[in-house]
mmCIF file of C-alpha atoms in Angstrom:
data_model
loop_
_atom_site.group_PDB
_atom_site.id
_atom_site.type_symbol
_atom_site.label_atom_id
_atom_site.label_comp_id
_atom_site.label_asym_id
_atom_site.label_seq_id
_atom_site.Cartn_x
_atom_site.Cartn_y
_atom_site.Cartn_z
ATOM 1 C CA MET A 1 -0.584 0.397 -0.173
ATOM 2 C CA ASN A 2 2.799 2.546 1.042
ATOM 3 C CA TYR A 3 4.283 1.409 -2.553
ATOM 4 C CA LYS A 4 1.569 2.806 -4.155
ATOM 5 C CA ALA A 5 0.872 6.037 -2.375
ATOM 6 C CA SER A 6 4.661 6.668 -2.499
ATOM 7 C CA PHE A 7 4.345 5.831 -6.445
ATOM 8 C CA LYS A 8 1.758 7.788 -6.723
ATOM 9 C CA ARG A 9 2.623 10.917 -5.500
ATOM 10 C CA ILE A 10 6.020 10.487 -7.793
ATOM 11 C CA ARG A 11 3.730 10.286 -10.965
ATOM 12 C CA GLU A 12 2.319 12.724 -10.136
ATOM 13 C CA SER A 13 5.344 14.547 -9.627
ATOM 14 C CA ARG A 14 6.445 17.674 -12.500
ATOM 15 C CA LEU A 15 9.469 15.964 -12.879
ATOM 16 C CA PHE A 16 7.649 12.961 -13.715
ATOM 17 C CA TRP A 17 6.708 12.144 -17.405
ATOM 18 C CA VAL A 18 9.657 14.687 -18.329
ATOM 19 C CA LEU A 19 12.060 12.608 -17.146
ATOM 20 C CA THR A 20 10.359 10.001 -18.747
ATOM 21 C CA ALA A 21 10.418 11.500 -21.748
ATOM 22 C CA TRP A 22 14.071 11.975 -21.671
ATOM 23 C CA ALA A 23 14.538 8.038 -20.366
ATOM 24 C CA VAL A 24 12.226 7.511 -23.704
ATOM 25 C CA ILE A 25 14.828 9.607 -26.252
ATOM 26 C CA LEU A 26 17.968 8.172 -24.411
ATOM 27 C CA GLY A 27 16.405 4.538 -24.177
ATOM 28 C CA PHE A 28 16.196 4.979 -28.333
ATOM 29 C CA ASN A 29 19.548 6.066 -28.948
ATOM 30 C CA ALA A 30 20.904 3.321 -26.289
ATOM 31 C CA LEU A 31 19.823 1.468 -28.886
ATOM 32 C CA PHE A 32 19.735 2.335 -32.556
ATOM 33 C CA ILE A 33 22.282 5.195 -32.011
ATOM 34 C CA PRO A 34 24.481 4.128 -29.280
ATOM 35 C CA GLU A 35 27.151 5.992 -30.408
ATOM 36 C CA PHE A 36 25.785 8.509 -29.167
ATOM 37 C CA PHE A 37 26.860 8.164 -26.120
ATOM 38 C CA ARG A 38 30.209 8.494 -26.261
ATOM 39 C CA ILE A 39 33.027 11.488 -24.970
ATOM 40 C CA ASN A 40 35.762 11.684 -25.994
ATOM 41 C CA ILE A 41 38.378 14.064 -23.979
ATOM 42 C CA GLN A 42 40.674 16.580 -26.534
ATOM 43 C CA ASP A 43 42.820 18.209 -24.861
ATOM 44 C CA GLY A 44 41.916 18.164 -21.182
ATOM 45 C CA HIS A 45 38.128 19.709 -22.816
ATOM 46 C CA LEU A 46 35.034 16.851 -22.935
ATOM 47 C CA TYR A 47 33.624 16.338 -26.296
ATOM 48 C CA GLY A 48 30.632 13.978 -27.594
ATOM 49 C CA ASN A 49 26.241 14.727 -28.483
ATOM 50 C CA LEU A 50 25.517 14.627 -24.249
ATOM 51 C CA ILE A 51 27.931 17.907 -23.898
ATOM 52 C CA ASP A 52 26.659 18.959 -27.212
ATOM 53 C CA VAL A 53 23.512 18.838 -25.337
ATOM 54 C CA LEU A 54 24.043 20.890 -22.331
ATOM 55 C CA ASN A 55 26.556 22.969 -24.801
ATOM 56 C CA ASN A 56 23.712 24.052 -27.549
ATOM 57 C CA GLY A 57 20.840 23.645 -25.513
ATOM 58 C CA ALA A 58 22.427 26.201 -22.360
ATOM 59 C CA PRO A 59 20.383 29.334 -24.480
ATOM 60 C CA LEU A 60 17.858 27.460 -24.882
ATOM 61 C CA MET A 61 17.761 26.431 -20.793
ATOM 62 C CA LEU A 62 17.943 30.713 -19.853
ATOM 63 C CA VAL A 63 15.264 31.830 -21.571
ATOM 64 C CA ALA A 64 13.455 28.427 -20.313
ATOM 65 C CA ILE A 65 13.847 29.552 -17.464
ATOM 66 C CA GLY A 66 13.035 33.438 -17.732
ATOM 67 C CA MET A 67 8.616 32.054 -19.225
ATOM 68 C CA THR A 68 8.851 29.906 -16.575
ATOM 69 C CA LEU A 69 8.010 33.025 -14.219
ATOM 70 C CA VAL A 70 6.423 34.724 -16.823
ATOM 71 C CA ILE A 71 3.349 31.702 -17.563
ATOM 72 C CA ALA A 72 3.251 31.375 -13.946
ATOM 73 C CA THR A 73 2.177 34.950 -13.994
ATOM 74 C CA GLY A 74 -0.028 33.980 -16.511
ATOM 75 C CA GLY A 75 1.643 35.928 -19.023
ATOM 76 C CA ILE A 76 3.417 34.716 -22.451
ATOM 77 C CA ASP A 77 6.624 36.103 -24.090
ATOM 78 C CA LEU A 78 6.279 35.601 -27.990
ATOM 79 C CA SER A 79 9.681 38.097 -27.469
ATOM 80 C CA VAL A 80 12.873 36.741 -26.764
ATOM 81 C CA GLY A 81 13.378 34.676 -29.449
ATOM 82 C CA ALA A 82 13.823 38.641 -31.362
ATOM 83 C CA VAL A 83 15.429 40.276 -27.595
ATOM 84 C CA MET A 84 18.133 37.567 -28.165
ATOM 85 C CA ALA A 85 18.537 39.308 -32.118
ATOM 86 C CA ILE A 86 18.828 43.116 -30.157
ATOM 87 C CA SER A 87 21.592 41.643 -27.288
ATOM 88 C CA ALA A 88 23.514 39.778 -30.303
ATOM 89 C CA ALA A 89 23.611 43.132 -32.384
ATOM 90 C CA MET A 90 25.083 44.982 -29.007
ATOM 91 C CA GLY A 91 27.129 43.748 -28.804
ATOM 92 C CA ALA A 92 28.731 42.846 -32.120
ATOM 93 C CA VAL A 93 28.323 46.713 -32.920
ATOM 94 C CA LEU A 94 30.586 47.402 -29.337
ATOM 95 C CA ILE A 95 33.542 44.664 -30.433
ATOM 96 C CA ASN A 96 33.036 46.055 -34.015
ATOM 97 C CA PRO A 97 36.620 47.769 -34.091
ATOM 98 C CA ALA A 98 35.194 50.163 -37.306
ATOM 99 C CA PRO A 99 31.111 51.041 -35.766
ATOM 100 C CA THR A 100 30.127 53.921 -38.431
ATOM 101 C CA ASP A 101 29.466 53.797 -42.425
ATOM 102 C CA LYS A 102 33.679 54.446 -42.924
ATOM 103 C CA LEU A 103 35.286 52.476 -45.351
ATOM 104 C CA VAL A 104 38.229 50.233 -43.387
ATOM 105 C CA SER A 105 40.645 48.297 -44.539
ATOM 106 C CA ASN A 106 40.045 44.538 -43.916
ATOM 107 C CA GLU A 107 43.234 43.686 -41.990
ATOM 108 C CA ILE A 108 41.084 46.479 -39.315
ATOM 109 C CA LEU A 109 38.348 44.178 -39.511
ATOM 110 C CA THR A 110 38.935 41.568 -38.782
ATOM 111 C CA ARG A 111 41.582 42.003 -36.340
ATOM 112 C CA ASN A 112 41.528 40.927 -32.396
ATOM 113 C CA ALA A 113 40.717 43.695 -30.896
ATOM 114 C CA THR A 114 38.040 46.135 -30.442
ATOM 115 C CA ASN A 115 37.458 50.027 -28.264
ATOM 116 C CA THR A 116 34.662 49.037 -25.932
ATOM 117 C CA PRO A 117 36.801 46.866 -22.546
ATOM 118 C CA LEU A 118 34.832 43.302 -22.654
ATOM 119 C CA ALA A 119 32.876 44.099 -19.552
ATOM 120 C CA ILE A 120 31.046 46.719 -20.435
ATOM 121 C CA ILE A 121 30.045 45.087 -23.969
ATOM 122 C CA VAL A 122 28.198 42.175 -21.265
ATOM 123 C CA LEU A 123 26.866 45.242 -19.564
ATOM 124 C CA ALA A 124 24.671 46.779 -22.555
ATOM 125 C CA THR A 125 24.026 43.427 -23.540
ATOM 126 C CA LEU A 126 22.594 42.422 -20.993
ATOM 127 C CA ALA A 127 21.616 46.450 -20.369
ATOM 128 C CA ALA A 128 20.064 45.855 -23.982
ATOM 129 C CA GLY A 129 17.550 43.028 -22.865
ATOM 130 C CA MET A 130 16.101 43.485 -19.887
ATOM 131 C CA LEU A 131 15.360 47.086 -20.686
ATOM 132 C CA CYS A 132 13.452 45.315 -23.179
ATOM 133 C CA GLY A 133 11.083 43.107 -20.745
ATOM 134 C CA LEU A 134 10.856 45.757 -18.787
ATOM 135 C CA TRP A 135 9.245 47.179 -22.158
ATOM 136 C CA ASN A 136 6.688 44.415 -22.096
ATOM 137 C CA GLY A 137 5.964 44.477 -18.285
ATOM 138 C CA LEU A 138 4.910 48.123 -18.517
ATOM 139 C CA LEU A 139 2.306 46.619 -21.621
ATOM 140 C CA VAL A 140 1.507 44.109 -19.776
ATOM 141 C CA SER A 141 1.376 45.593 -15.544
ATOM 142 C CA ARG A 142 0.951 49.519 -16.520
ATOM 143 C CA ALA A 143 -1.342 49.011 -20.227
ATOM 144 C CA LYS A 144 -3.403 46.145 -19.252
ATOM 145 C CA ILE A 145 -2.054 44.635 -22.717
ATOM 146 C CA GLN A 146 -2.903 40.880 -23.066
ATOM 147 C CA PRO A 147 0.349 39.231 -23.208
ATOM 148 C CA LEU A 148 0.160 37.825 -26.416
ATOM 149 C CA VAL A 149 -0.513 40.753 -28.192
ATOM 150 C CA ALA A 150 2.032 43.466 -26.000
ATOM 151 C CA THR A 151 5.068 40.801 -26.709
ATOM 152 C CA LEU A 152 4.054 40.888 -30.772
ATOM 153 C CA ILE A 153 4.975 43.651 -30.934
ATOM 154 C CA LEU A 154 8.026 43.441 -29.524
ATOM 155 C CA MET A 155 8.545 39.362 -31.786
ATOM 156 C CA VAL A 156 7.503 41.257 -35.174
ATOM 157 C CA ALA A 157 9.728 45.813 -34.668
ATOM 158 C CA GLY A 158 12.344 43.340 -32.013
ATOM 159 C CA ARG A 159 13.727 41.797 -35.557
ATOM 160 C CA GLY A 160 13.894 45.395 -37.109
ATOM 161 C CA ILE A 161 15.884 47.346 -34.280
ATOM 162 C CA ALA A 162 18.407 44.669 -34.581
ATOM 163 C CA GLN A 163 18.878 44.795 -38.455
ATOM 164 C CA LEU A 164 18.844 49.034 -37.801
ATOM 165 C CA ILE A 165 21.528 48.652 -34.740
ATOM 166 C CA THR A 166 23.878 46.055 -37.468
ATOM 167 C CA ASN A 167 23.155 48.496 -40.335
ATOM 168 C CA GLY A 168 21.355 45.619 -41.653
ATOM 169 C CA GLN A 169 24.773 43.483 -42.204
ATOM 170 C CA ILE A 170 25.356 40.393 -40.940
ATOM 171 C CA ILE A 171 28.558 41.157 -38.649
ATOM 172 C CA THR A 172 30.929 38.577 -38.037
ATOM 173 C CA ILE A 173 32.826 38.860 -35.215
ATOM 174 C CA TYR A 174 36.664 38.081 -34.922
ATOM 175 C CA TYR A 175 37.578 39.106 -30.691
ATOM 176 C CA THR A 176 38.671 35.893 -29.689
ATOM 177 C CA PRO A 177 37.821 36.904 -25.677
ATOM 178 C CA TYR A 178 34.591 37.035 -26.610
ATOM 179 C CA PHE A 179 34.439 33.501 -27.739
ATOM 180 C CA TRP A 180 34.984 32.501 -24.470
ATOM 181 C CA PHE A 181 31.303 32.254 -23.112
ATOM 182 C CA GLY A 182 30.028 30.613 -25.715
ATOM 183 C CA ASN A 183 33.633 28.159 -26.985
ATOM 184 C CA GLY A 184 35.459 28.686 -23.337
ATOM 185 C CA TYR A 185 35.828 26.123 -21.775
ATOM 186 C CA ILE A 186 36.357 25.011 -17.320
ATOM 187 C CA LEU A 187 36.950 22.406 -16.177
ATOM 188 C CA GLY A 188 36.654 20.589 -19.146
ATOM 189 C CA LEU A 189 32.687 21.021 -19.412
ATOM 190 C CA PRO A 190 32.207 23.962 -21.288
ATOM 191 C CA VAL A 191 31.385 27.859 -19.796
ATOM 192 C CA SER A 192 27.779 27.963 -20.975
ATOM 193 C CA ILE A 193 26.843 24.771 -18.736
ATOM 194 C CA TYR A 194 28.176 26.683 -16.005
ATOM 195 C CA ILE A 195 26.431 30.049 -17.234
ATOM 196 C CA VAL A 196 22.661 28.186 -17.154
ATOM 197 C CA ALA A 197 23.470 26.106 -13.514
ATOM 198 C CA ALA A 198 24.520 29.736 -12.451
ATOM 199 C CA VAL A 199 21.579 31.709 -13.009
ATOM 200 C CA ALA A 200 19.292 28.519 -11.947
ATOM 201 C CA ILE A 201 20.934 28.151 -9.078
ATOM 202 C CA ILE A 202 20.375 31.912 -7.929
ATOM 203 C CA THR A 203 16.568 31.917 -9.828
ATOM 204 C CA TRP A 204 15.978 28.364 -7.163
ATOM 205 C CA ILE A 205 16.791 30.998 -4.741
ATOM 206 C CA GLY A 206 15.399 33.813 -4.545
ATOM 207 C CA VAL A 207 12.227 32.290 -6.156
ATOM 208 C CA ARG A 208 11.900 29.600 -3.031
ATOM 209 C CA LYS A 209 14.325 30.979 -0.781
ATOM 210 C CA THR A 210 12.123 34.496 -0.401
ATOM 211 C CA PRO A 211 8.273 35.308 -1.213
ATOM 212 C CA ILE A 212 8.527 36.053 -4.265
ATOM 213 C CA GLY A 213 7.847 32.449 -6.019
ATOM 214 C CA LEU A 214 4.893 32.425 -3.815
ATOM 215 C CA PHE A 215 3.724 35.141 -4.491
ATOM 216 C CA ILE A 216 3.884 34.769 -8.850
ATOM 217 C CA GLU A 217 2.321 31.385 -7.987
ATOM 218 C CA ALA A 218 -0.466 33.965 -6.239
ATOM 219 C CA VAL A 219 -1.006 36.144 -10.203
ATOM 220 C CA GLY A 220 -0.892 33.262 -11.785
ATOM 221 C CA ILE A 221 -3.882 31.849 -9.573
ATOM 222 C CA ASN A 222 -6.085 34.894 -8.780
ATOM 223 C CA PRO A 223 -4.779 38.461 -9.602
ATOM 224 C CA LYS A 224 -7.680 39.711 -8.404
ATOM 225 C CA ALA A 225 -7.703 38.071 -4.748
ATOM 226 C CA THR A 226 -3.447 38.525 -4.861
ATOM 227 C CA TYR A 227 -4.749 42.825 -4.692
ATOM 228 C CA TYR A 228 -6.719 42.039 -2.133
ATOM 229 C CA SER A 229 -3.893 39.957 0.077
ATOM 230 C CA GLY A 230 -1.867 43.272 -0.228
ATOM 231 C CA ILE A 231 0.581 43.241 -3.367
ATOM 232 C CA SER A 232 0.973 43.967 -6.906
ATOM 233 C CA ALA A 233 0.512 42.263 -8.981
ATOM 234 C CA LYS A 234 1.615 44.445 -11.683
ATOM 235 C CA ASN A 235 5.120 45.190 -9.996
ATOM 236 C CA ILE A 236 5.042 41.377 -10.437
ATOM 237 C CA GLN A 237 4.125 40.717 -13.313
ATOM 238 C CA LEU A 238 6.864 43.875 -14.145
ATOM 239 C CA LEU A 239 9.426 41.870 -12.468
ATOM 240 C CA ALA A 240 8.908 38.303 -14.381
ATOM 241 C CA TYR A 241 9.129 40.288 -17.696
ATOM 242 C CA THR A 242 12.375 42.138 -17.096
ATOM 243 C CA PHE A 243 13.752 38.870 -15.693
ATOM 244 C CA SER A 244 12.684 36.658 -19.054
ATOM 245 C CA GLY A 245 14.242 40.389 -21.195
ATOM 246 C CA PHE A 246 17.707 39.878 -18.768
ATOM 247 C CA CYS A 247 17.521 35.326 -20.024
ATOM 248 C CA SER A 248 17.282 36.256 -23.221
ATOM 249 C CA ALA A 249 20.047 38.673 -24.062
ATOM 250 C CA LEU A 250 22.596 36.629 -21.655
ATOM 251 C CA ALA A 251 21.302 33.735 -24.085
ATOM 252 C CA GLY A 252 21.686 35.550 -27.430
ATOM 253 C CA LEU A 253 25.350 36.760 -26.102
ATOM 254 C CA ILE A 254 25.469 32.683 -25.905
ATOM 255 C CA LEU A 255 24.628 32.113 -28.818
ATOM 256 C CA SER A 256 26.432 35.489 -30.667
ATOM 257 C CA SER A 257 29.740 33.833 -28.872
ATOM 258 C CA TYR A 258 28.874 30.306 -30.062
ATOM 259 C CA VAL A 259 28.249 31.176 -33.604
ATOM 260 C CA HIS A 260 30.894 34.609 -34.074
ATOM 261 C CA SER A 261 28.681 36.359 -35.900
ATOM 262 C CA ALA A 262 25.427 38.958 -35.088
ATOM 263 C CA ASP A 263 22.444 38.039 -37.360
ATOM 264 C CA GLY A 264 19.671 39.741 -36.858
ATOM 265 C CA ASN A 265 17.013 37.718 -39.061
ATOM 266 C CA ASN A 266 18.599 34.791 -37.935
ATOM 267 C CA ASN A 267 19.564 34.675 -33.958
ATOM 268 C CA GLY A 268 17.070 33.063 -31.674
ATOM 269 C CA LEU A 269 14.813 32.284 -33.945
ATOM 270 C CA ASN A 270 11.698 30.337 -33.234
ATOM 271 C CA TYR A 271 13.728 30.973 -30.185
ATOM 272 C CA GLU A 272 9.925 31.467 -28.521
ATOM 273 C CA LEU A 273 8.013 28.199 -30.078
ATOM 274 C CA ASP A 274 10.762 26.120 -28.198
ATOM 275 C CA ALA A 275 10.842 27.974 -25.070
ATOM 276 C CA ILE A 276 7.423 27.717 -24.708
ATOM 277 C CA LEU A 277 7.557 24.323 -25.539
ATOM 278 C CA ALA A 278 10.041 23.407 -22.558
ATOM 279 C CA VAL A 279 7.603 24.808 -20.144
ATOM 280 C CA VAL A 280 4.875 23.077 -20.710
ATOM 281 C CA MET A 281 7.070 19.513 -21.125
ATOM 282 C CA GLY A 282 7.663 21.090 -17.165
ATOM 283 C CA GLY A 283 4.494 21.350 -16.043
ATOM 284 C CA THR A 284 4.247 24.663 -15.723
ATOM 285 C CA MET A 285 -0.184 25.098 -17.222
ATOM 286 C CA LEU A 286 -0.130 27.717 -19.431
ATOM 287 C CA SER A 287 -2.813 29.212 -17.504
ATOM 288 C CA GLY A 288 -0.408 30.743 -14.613
ATOM 289 C CA GLY A 289 -0.511 28.837 -11.321
ATOM 290 C CA ARG A 290 2.638 26.987 -10.113
ATOM 291 C CA PHE A 291 5.733 26.033 -11.560
ATOM 292 C CA SER A 292 8.991 23.806 -12.696
ATOM 293 C CA LEU A 293 12.256 25.315 -12.993
ATOM 294 C CA LEU A 294 13.919 22.624 -12.451
ATOM 295 C CA ALA A 295 11.150 20.654 -14.979
ATOM 296 C CA SER A 296 11.653 23.461 -17.369
ATOM 297 C CA VAL A 297 15.162 23.191 -18.133
ATOM 298 C CA ILE A 298 15.381 19.261 -18.287
ATOM 299 C CA GLY A 299 12.352 20.349 -20.823
ATOM 300 C CA ALA A 300 14.838 22.397 -22.363
ATOM 301 C CA MET A 301 17.179 19.295 -22.578
ATOM 302 C CA VAL A 302 14.922 17.076 -24.016
ATOM 303 C CA ILE A 303 13.592 18.947 -27.448
ATOM 304 C CA TRP A 304 17.783 18.937 -27.677
ATOM 305 C CA THR A 305 17.853 15.303 -26.823
ATOM 306 C CA PHE A 306 16.019 14.968 -29.459
ATOM 307 C CA THR A 307 16.810 17.465 -32.029
ATOM 308 C CA LEU A 308 20.577 15.924 -31.880
ATOM 309 C CA SER A 309 19.575 13.038 -32.452
ATOM 310 C CA MET A 310 17.415 13.651 -34.654
ATOM 311 C CA TYR A 311 20.345 14.826 -36.536
ATOM 312 C CA ALA A 312 22.208 11.665 -35.639
ATOM 313 C CA LEU A 313 19.851 9.727 -37.916
ATOM 314 C CA GLY A 314 19.644 11.788 -40.554
ATOM 315 C CA VAL A 315 16.674 13.273 -40.314
ATOM 316 C CA PRO A 316 16.509 16.498 -42.232
ATOM 317 C CA ALA A 317 16.316 19.336 -40.842
ATOM 318 C CA ASN A 318 12.912 20.907 -42.703
ATOM 319 C CA ALA A 319 10.824 17.480 -41.313
ATOM 320 C CA LEU A 320 11.910 18.023 -37.270
ATOM 321 C CA LEU A 321 10.121 20.991 -37.005
ATOM 322 C CA ALA A 322 7.464 17.966 -37.625
ATOM 323 C CA GLY A 323 8.829 15.455 -35.311
ATOM 324 C CA ARG A 324 9.718 18.063 -32.557
ATOM 325 C CA ALA A 325 5.142 18.703 -32.667
ATOM 326 C CA VAL A 326 5.585 14.437 -32.316
ATOM 327 C CA LEU A 327 7.032 14.912 -29.134
ATOM 328 C CA VAL A 328 5.727 17.064 -27.252
ATOM 329 C CA LEU A 329 2.398 15.744 -27.776
ATOM 330 C CA LEU A 330 2.913 12.986 -26.783
ATOM 331 C CA VAL A 331 3.811 14.708 -23.534
ATOM 332 C CA ILE A 332 0.883 17.109 -23.715
ATOM 333 C CA LEU A 333 -1.038 13.939 -23.725
ATOM 334 C CA LEU A 334 0.844 12.158 -20.617
ATOM 335 C CA TYR A 335 -0.328 14.841 -18.792
ATOM 336 C CA SER A 336 -4.119 14.554 -20.218
ATOM 337 C CA ASP A 337 -3.580 11.189 -18.531
ATOM 338 C CA ARG A 338 -2.059 12.680 -14.991
ATOM 339 C CA ARG A 339 -4.832 15.347 -14.064
ATOM 340 C CA LEU A 340 -7.395 12.489 -15.552
ATOM 341 C CA ILE A 341 -5.981 10.618 -13.008
ATOM 342 C CA LYS A 342 -6.459 13.314 -10.513
ATOM 343 C CA ARG A 343 -10.195 13.946 -11.050
ATOM 344 C CA ARG A 344 -11.146 10.613 -10.793
ATOM 345 C CA SER A 345 -8.952 9.993 -7.763
ATOM 346 C CA LYS A 346 -11.096 13.240 -6.704
ATOM 347 C CA SER A 347 -14.076 11.503 -7.736
ATOM 348 C CA ALA A 348 -14.129 8.838 -5.322
ATOM 349 C CA ASP A 349 -12.443 11.170 -2.422
ATOM 350 C CA HIS A 350 -16.398 12.470 -2.635
ATOM 351 C CA GLN A 351 -18.086 9.361 -3.492
ATOM 352 C CA ASN A 352 -16.116 6.766 -0.522
ATOM 353 C CA LYS A 353 -17.344 10.013 1.598
ATOM 354 C CA PRO A 354 -20.151 9.291 4.107
ATOM 355 C CA ASP A 355 -23.992 10.213 4.002
ATOM 356 C CA VAL A 356 -24.326 11.645 7.356
ATOM 357 C CA MET A 357 -23.342 14.748 8.276
ATOM 358 C CA THR A 358 -21.190 16.241 10.566
ATOM 359 C CA SER A 359 -21.833 18.454 13.683
ATOM 360 C CA ASP A 360 -20.210 21.711 11.988
ATOM 361 C CA GLU A 361 -22.128 20.512 8.545
ATOM 362 C CA LYS A 362 -24.295 20.503 10.392
ATOM 363 C CA LEU A 363 -24.656 23.792 11.716
ATOM 364 C CA ASP A 364 -23.999 25.013 8.372
ATOM 365 C CA LEU A 365 -27.781 24.485 7.402
ATOM 366 C CA PRO A 366 -30.206 27.541 7.115
ATOM 367 C CA ARG A 367 -32.524 26.625 10.058
ATOM 368 C CA PRO A 368 -35.948 27.177 9.682
#
């Protein structure tokens, strides 16, 4: 009986189904792509598909962390991909040794140098993303625009802003210290993994060891009740969107560092959809409320494990989106099954409730 109760608690955990989906994909790879688990050591660095899942999936994990808080408040952020493009463009322009339209020699353009200190570049990149998040938060919390519409504005306009920043060009980055964020290693593992771990831990402490997490869930469940409780739902929403902008900017910095360029059209393309899928697979309801940062991060890892597995099997990139849709559909159906089990359990508890009223219930009856 205790085993059944324990299994029921495990099954109802937000981590259960997303971990099950990940285990199924890894099990499939163990049978049909055994080289997927091969890890090599070269120059003291670890290489392999499992390392690529963590390294390539790092930007998506960061965006998913920010998206989780936004969705937990009952909102959504469709502009994260555009914010990544804006932040990457900002960093690349500051690195560029010839930012004006003045013609310069190829030797100057491709030299490993910049006129802006790296710390200023990083701060300006993050500030640009946070400013975008603040804009979304003001539209949602103060102007009372629906989150879907408010963030859709920046989603559409953001790539145009990135094009304006880069003057419509794809800027190639030659400044090697900037590559450390996307291609550097610490103790054999990519730097991006440490960045994701640091952001995830700090965020977890912020939302689970302070009242902020409870406020976010309260705003997502019932904003009106939150208002009467003395909690400012506007400020909570503003905080969530600004943090989402910060995470998107950090993801844009890593991505541009990884590909050594800033492209206003392609940096962060479709990341908003992948982030929403990762959060949904992590069990956070789109209607807001309870959330799990760890489940969202694992959801992003599931997406990238599936992506690299399809590449290893030789599946064309055009067919990959359809494959992702099937994966998400299966996970959502599993969650639907979980909710169905909960409803059946509540119904069974209600039917097992004795018909004899207690003395307290009798006191609630209207008196003749």
